[in-house]
């Protein structure tokens, strides 16, 4: 789940880079938020599995 969110955020950022839409803060901030949520989810799930 966490890795999927990280990949989605990365794909959004790469797509923005290719289309030249790098001045839209809502898209860039949303993609960054998706990546951060994905990292937190990934860490939480792995910690739960380890315990």
PDB file of N, CA and C in Angstrom:
ATOM      1  N   UNK A   1       0.828  -1.200   0.000  1.00  0.00           N
ATOM      2  CA  UNK A   1       0.000   0.000   0.000  1.00  0.00           C
ATOM      3  C   UNK A   1       0.869   1.259   0.000  1.00  0.00           C
ATOM      4  N   UNK A   2       1.853   1.277   0.894  1.00  0.00           N
ATOM      5  CA  UNK A   2       2.728   2.442   0.976  1.00  0.00           C
ATOM      6  C   UNK A   2       3.543   2.643  -0.284  1.00  0.00           C
ATOM      7  N   UNK A   3       4.062   1.545  -0.831  1.00  0.00           N
ATOM      8  CA  UNK A   3       4.866   1.652  -2.051  1.00  0.00           C
ATOM      9  C   UNK A   3       4.027   2.125  -3.231  1.00  0.00           C
ATOM     10  N   UNK A   4       2.772   1.703  -3.263  1.00  0.00           N
ATOM     11  CA  UNK A   4       1.887   2.140  -4.349  1.00  0.00           C
ATOM     12  C   UNK A   4       1.674   3.655  -4.275  1.00  0.00           C
ATOM     13  N   UNK A   5       1.461   4.178  -3.068  1.00  0.00           N
ATOM     14  CA  UNK A   5       1.275   5.619  -2.914  1.00  0.00           C
ATOM     15  C   UNK A   5       2.536   6.383  -3.301  1.00  0.00           C
ATOM     16  N   UNK A   6       3.699   5.850  -2.919  1.00  0.00           N
ATOM     17  CA  UNK A   6       4.962   6.497  -3.280  1.00  0.00           C
ATOM     18  C   UNK A   6       5.122   6.530  -4.796  1.00  0.00           C
ATOM     19  N   UNK A   7       4.826   5.409  -5.446  1.00  0.00           N
ATOM     20  CA  UNK A   7       4.943   5.357  -6.906  1.00  0.00           C
ATOM     21  C   UNK A   7       3.954   6.295  -7.591  1.00  0.00           C
ATOM     22  N   UNK A   8       2.736   6.386  -7.073  1.00  0.00           N
ATOM     23  CA  UNK A   8       1.743   7.294  -7.655  1.00  0.00           C
ATOM     24  C   UNK A   8       2.234   8.739  -7.560  1.00  0.00           C
ATOM     25  N   UNK A   9       2.754   9.114  -6.401  1.00  0.00           N
ATOM     26  CA  UNK A   9       3.284  10.470  -6.238  1.00  0.00           C
ATOM     27  C   UNK A   9       4.450  10.744  -7.165  1.00  0.00           C
ATOM     28  N   UNK A  10       5.336   9.763  -7.308  1.00  0.00           N
ATOM     29  CA  UNK A  10       6.483   9.934  -8.204  1.00  0.00           C
ATOM     30  C   UNK A  10       6.034  10.049  -9.658  1.00  0.00           C
ATOM     31  N   UNK A  11       5.051   9.251 -10.051  1.00  0.00           N
ATOM     32  CA  UNK A  11       4.545   9.318 -11.429  1.00  0.00           C
ATOM     33  C   UNK A  11       3.906  10.677 -11.700  1.00  0.00           C
ATOM     34  N   UNK A  12       3.183  11.206 -10.728  1.00  0.00           N
ATOM     35  CA  UNK A  12       2.580  12.535 -10.893  1.00  0.00           C
ATOM     36  C   UNK A  12       3.670  13.587 -11.085  1.00  0.00           C
ATOM     37  N   UNK A  13       4.739  13.514 -10.279  1.00  0.00           N
ATOM     38  CA  UNK A  13       5.815  14.495 -10.402  1.00  0.00           C
ATOM     39  C   UNK A  13       6.540  14.376 -11.738  1.00  0.00           C
ATOM     40  N   UNK A  14       6.778  13.145 -12.194  1.00  0.00           N
ATOM     41  CA  UNK A  14       7.441  12.950 -13.489  1.00  0.00           C
ATOM     42  C   UNK A  14       6.545  13.455 -14.623  1.00  0.00           C
ATOM     43  N   UNK A  15       5.252  13.184 -14.528  1.00  0.00           N
ATOM     44  CA  UNK A  15       4.322  13.658 -15.555  1.00  0.00           C
ATOM     45  C   UNK A  15       4.295  15.186 -15.598  1.00  0.00           C
ATOM     46  N   UNK A  16       4.325  15.826 -14.441  1.00  0.00           N
ATOM     47  CA  UNK A  16       4.362  17.291 -14.403  1.00  0.00           C
ATOM     48  C   UNK A  16       5.643  17.815 -15.033  1.00  0.00           C
ATOM     49  N   UNK A  17       6.729  17.120 -14.807  1.00  0.00           N
ATOM     50  CA  UNK A  17       8.008  17.531 -15.384  1.00  0.00           C
ATOM     51  C   UNK A  17       7.978  17.441 -16.906  1.00  0.00           C
ATOM     52  N   UNK A  18       7.428  16.350 -17.437  1.00  0.00           N
ATOM     53  CA  UNK A  18       7.384  16.174 -18.889  1.00  0.00           C
ATOM     54  C   UNK A  18       6.422  17.148 -19.565  1.00  0.00           C
ATOM     55  N   UNK A  19       5.319  17.472 -18.893  1.00  0.00           N
ATOM     56  CA  UNK A  19       4.351  18.385 -19.500  1.00  0.00           C
ATOM     57  C   UNK A  19       4.725  19.844 -19.277  1.00  0.00           C
ATOM     58  N   UNK A  20       5.713  20.107 -18.440  1.00  0.00           N
ATOM     59  CA  UNK A  20       6.125  21.480 -18.169  1.00  0.00           C
ATOM     60  C   UNK A  20       5.214  22.191 -17.197  1.00  0.00           C
ATOM     61  N   UNK A  21       4.393  21.459 -16.485  1.00  0.00           N
ATOM     62  CA  UNK A  21       3.437  22.037 -15.539  1.00  0.00           C
ATOM     63  C   UNK A  21       4.055  22.068 -14.140  1.00  0.00           C
ATOM     64  N   UNK A  22       5.206  22.742 -14.020  1.00  0.00           N
ATOM     65  CA  UNK A  22       5.921  22.738 -12.745  1.00  0.00           C
ATOM     66  C   UNK A  22       5.593  23.958 -11.884  1.00  0.00           C
ATOM     67  N   UNK A  23       4.724  24.831 -12.356  1.00  0.00           N
ATOM     68  CA  UNK A  23       4.368  26.018 -11.583  1.00  0.00           C
ATOM     69  C   UNK A  23       3.042  25.875 -10.850  1.00  0.00           C
ATOM     70  N   UNK A  24       2.425  24.707 -10.921  1.00  0.00           N
ATOM     71  CA  UNK A  24       1.142  24.482 -10.259  1.00  0.00           C
ATOM     72  C   UNK A  24       1.410  23.891  -8.876  1.00  0.00           C
ATOM     73  N   UNK A  25       1.337  24.750  -7.864  1.00  0.00           N
ATOM     74  CA  UNK A  25       1.689  24.319  -6.513  1.00  0.00           C
ATOM     75  C   UNK A  25       0.725  23.292  -5.947  1.00  0.00           C
ATOM     76  N   UNK A  26      -0.536  23.323  -6.357  1.00  0.00           N
ATOM     77  CA  UNK A  26      -1.491  22.361  -5.808  1.00  0.00           C
ATOM     78  C   UNK A  26      -1.165  20.948  -6.270  1.00  0.00           C
ATOM     79  N   UNK A  27      -0.770  20.795  -7.523  1.00  0.00           N
ATOM     80  CA  UNK A  27      -0.415  19.458  -8.020  1.00  0.00           C
ATOM     81  C   UNK A  27       0.881  18.986  -7.377  1.00  0.00           C
ATOM     82  N   UNK A  28       1.886  19.866  -7.325  1.00  0.00           N
ATOM     83  CA  UNK A  28       3.174  19.478  -6.750  1.00  0.00           C
ATOM     84  C   UNK A  28       3.047  19.186  -5.256  1.00  0.00           C
ATOM     85  N   UNK A  29       2.296  20.014  -4.546  1.00  0.00           N
ATOM     86  CA  UNK A  29       2.090  19.786  -3.117  1.00  0.00           C
ATOM     87  C   UNK A  29       1.291  18.525  -2.853  1.00  0.00           C
ATOM     88  N   UNK A  30       0.301  18.273  -3.686  1.00  0.00           N
ATOM     89  CA  UNK A  30      -0.489  17.048  -3.537  1.00  0.00           C
ATOM     90  C   UNK A  30       0.345  15.808  -3.779  1.00  0.00           C
ATOM     91  N   UNK A  31       1.203  15.857  -4.798  1.00  0.00           N
ATOM     92  CA  UNK A  31       2.074  14.718  -5.079  1.00  0.00           C
ATOM     93  C   UNK A  31       3.063  14.503  -3.940  1.00  0.00           C
ATOM     94  N   UNK A  32       3.600  15.592  -3.399  1.00  0.00           N
ATOM     95  CA  UNK A  32       4.522  15.471  -2.266  1.00  0.00           C
ATOM     96  C   UNK A  32       3.800  14.899  -1.048  1.00  0.00           C
ATOM     97  N   UNK A  33       2.559  15.324  -0.828  1.00  0.00           N
ATOM     98  CA  UNK A  33       1.781  14.801   0.293  1.00  0.00           C
ATOM     99  C   UNK A  33       1.498  13.311   0.117  1.00  0.00           C
ATOM    100  N   UNK A  34       1.198  12.893  -1.113  1.00  0.00           N
ATOM    101  CA  UNK A  34       0.954  11.471  -1.376  1.00  0.00           C
ATOM    102  C   UNK A  34       2.215  10.658  -1.086  1.00  0.00           C
ATOM    103  N   UNK A  35       3.385  11.194  -1.455  1.00  0.00           N
ATOM    104  CA  UNK A  35       4.640  10.489  -1.196  1.00  0.00           C
ATOM    105  C   UNK A  35       4.889  10.378   0.303  1.00  0.00           C
ATOM    106  N   UNK A  36       4.670  11.462   1.044  1.00  0.00           N
ATOM    107  CA  UNK A  36       4.886  11.435   2.498  1.00  0.00           C
ATOM    108  C   UNK A  36       3.911  10.468   3.163  1.00  0.00           C
ATOM    109  N   UNK A  37       2.648  10.485   2.768  1.00  0.00           N
ATOM    110  CA  UNK A  37       1.664   9.550   3.332  1.00  0.00           C
ATOM    111  C   UNK A  37       2.050   8.117   2.998  1.00  0.00           C
ATOM    112  N   UNK A  38       2.552   7.900   1.784  1.00  0.00           N
ATOM    113  CA  UNK A  38       3.012   6.566   1.400  1.00  0.00           C
ATOM    114  C   UNK A  38       4.177   6.094   2.250  1.00  0.00           C
ATOM    115  N   UNK A  39       5.124   6.994   2.526  1.00  0.00           N
ATOM    116  CA  UNK A  39       6.261   6.624   3.380  1.00  0.00           C
ATOM    117  C   UNK A  39       5.805   6.275   4.795  1.00  0.00           C
ATOM    118  N   UNK A  40       4.906   7.083   5.338  1.00  0.00           N
ATOM    119  CA  UNK A  40       4.402   6.816   6.691  1.00  0.00           C
ATOM    120  C   UNK A  40       3.651   5.488   6.725  1.00  0.00           C
ATOM    121  N   UNK A  41       2.825   5.235   5.719  1.00  0.00           N
ATOM    122  CA  UNK A  41       2.090   3.973   5.645  1.00  0.00           C
ATOM    123  C   UNK A  41       3.038   2.796   5.533  1.00  0.00           C
ATOM    124  N   UNK A  42       4.050   2.932   4.691  1.00  0.00           N
ATOM    125  CA  UNK A  42       5.032   1.861   4.495  1.00  0.00           C
ATOM    126  C   UNK A  42       5.753   1.538   5.805  1.00  0.00           C
ATOM    127  N   UNK A  43       6.180   2.575   6.525  1.00  0.00           N
ATOM    128  CA  UNK A  43       6.878   2.366   7.798  1.00  0.00           C
ATOM    129  C   UNK A  43       5.946   1.733   8.820  1.00  0.00           C
ATOM    130  N   UNK A  44       4.710   2.215   8.906  1.00  0.00           N
ATOM    131  CA  UNK A  44       3.762   1.690   9.894  1.00  0.00           C
ATOM    132  C   UNK A  44       3.436   0.228   9.627  1.00  0.00           C
ATOM    133  N   UNK A  45       3.217  -0.127   8.365  1.00  0.00           N
ATOM    134  CA  UNK A  45       2.883  -1.517   8.042  1.00  0.00           C
ATOM    135  C   UNK A  45       4.066  -2.428   8.318  1.00  0.00           C
ATOM    136  N   UNK A  46       5.282  -1.991   7.945  1.00  0.00           N
ATOM    137  CA  UNK A  46       6.453  -2.827   8.202  1.00  0.00           C
ATOM    138  C   UNK A  46       6.737  -2.967   9.688  1.00  0.00           C
ATOM    139  N   UNK A  47       6.485  -1.927  10.463  1.00  0.00           N
ATOM    140  CA  UNK A  47       6.686  -2.014  11.909  1.00  0.00           C
ATOM    141  C   UNK A  47       5.683  -2.997  12.511  1.00  0.00           C
ATOM    142  N   UNK A  48       4.456  -2.964  12.023  1.00  0.00           N
ATOM    143  CA  UNK A  48       3.428  -3.870  12.527  1.00  0.00           C
ATOM    144  C   UNK A  48       3.776  -5.320  12.177  1.00  0.00           C
ATOM    145  N   UNK A  49       4.322  -5.550  10.978  1.00  0.00           N
ATOM    146  CA  UNK A  49       4.708  -6.904  10.573  1.00  0.00           C
ATOM    147  C   UNK A  49       5.875  -7.396  11.420  1.00  0.00           C
ATOM    148  N   UNK A  50       6.828  -6.498  11.727  1.00  0.00           N
ATOM    149  CA  UNK A  50       8.006  -6.891  12.504  1.00  0.00           C
ATOM    150  C   UNK A  50       7.640  -7.230  13.945  1.00  0.00           C
ATOM    151  N   UNK A  51       6.618  -6.587  14.477  1.00  0.00           N
ATOM    152  CA  UNK A  51       6.231  -6.830  15.881  1.00  0.00           C
ATOM    153  C   UNK A  51       5.417  -8.055  16.049  1.00  0.00           C
TER     154      UNK A  51
END
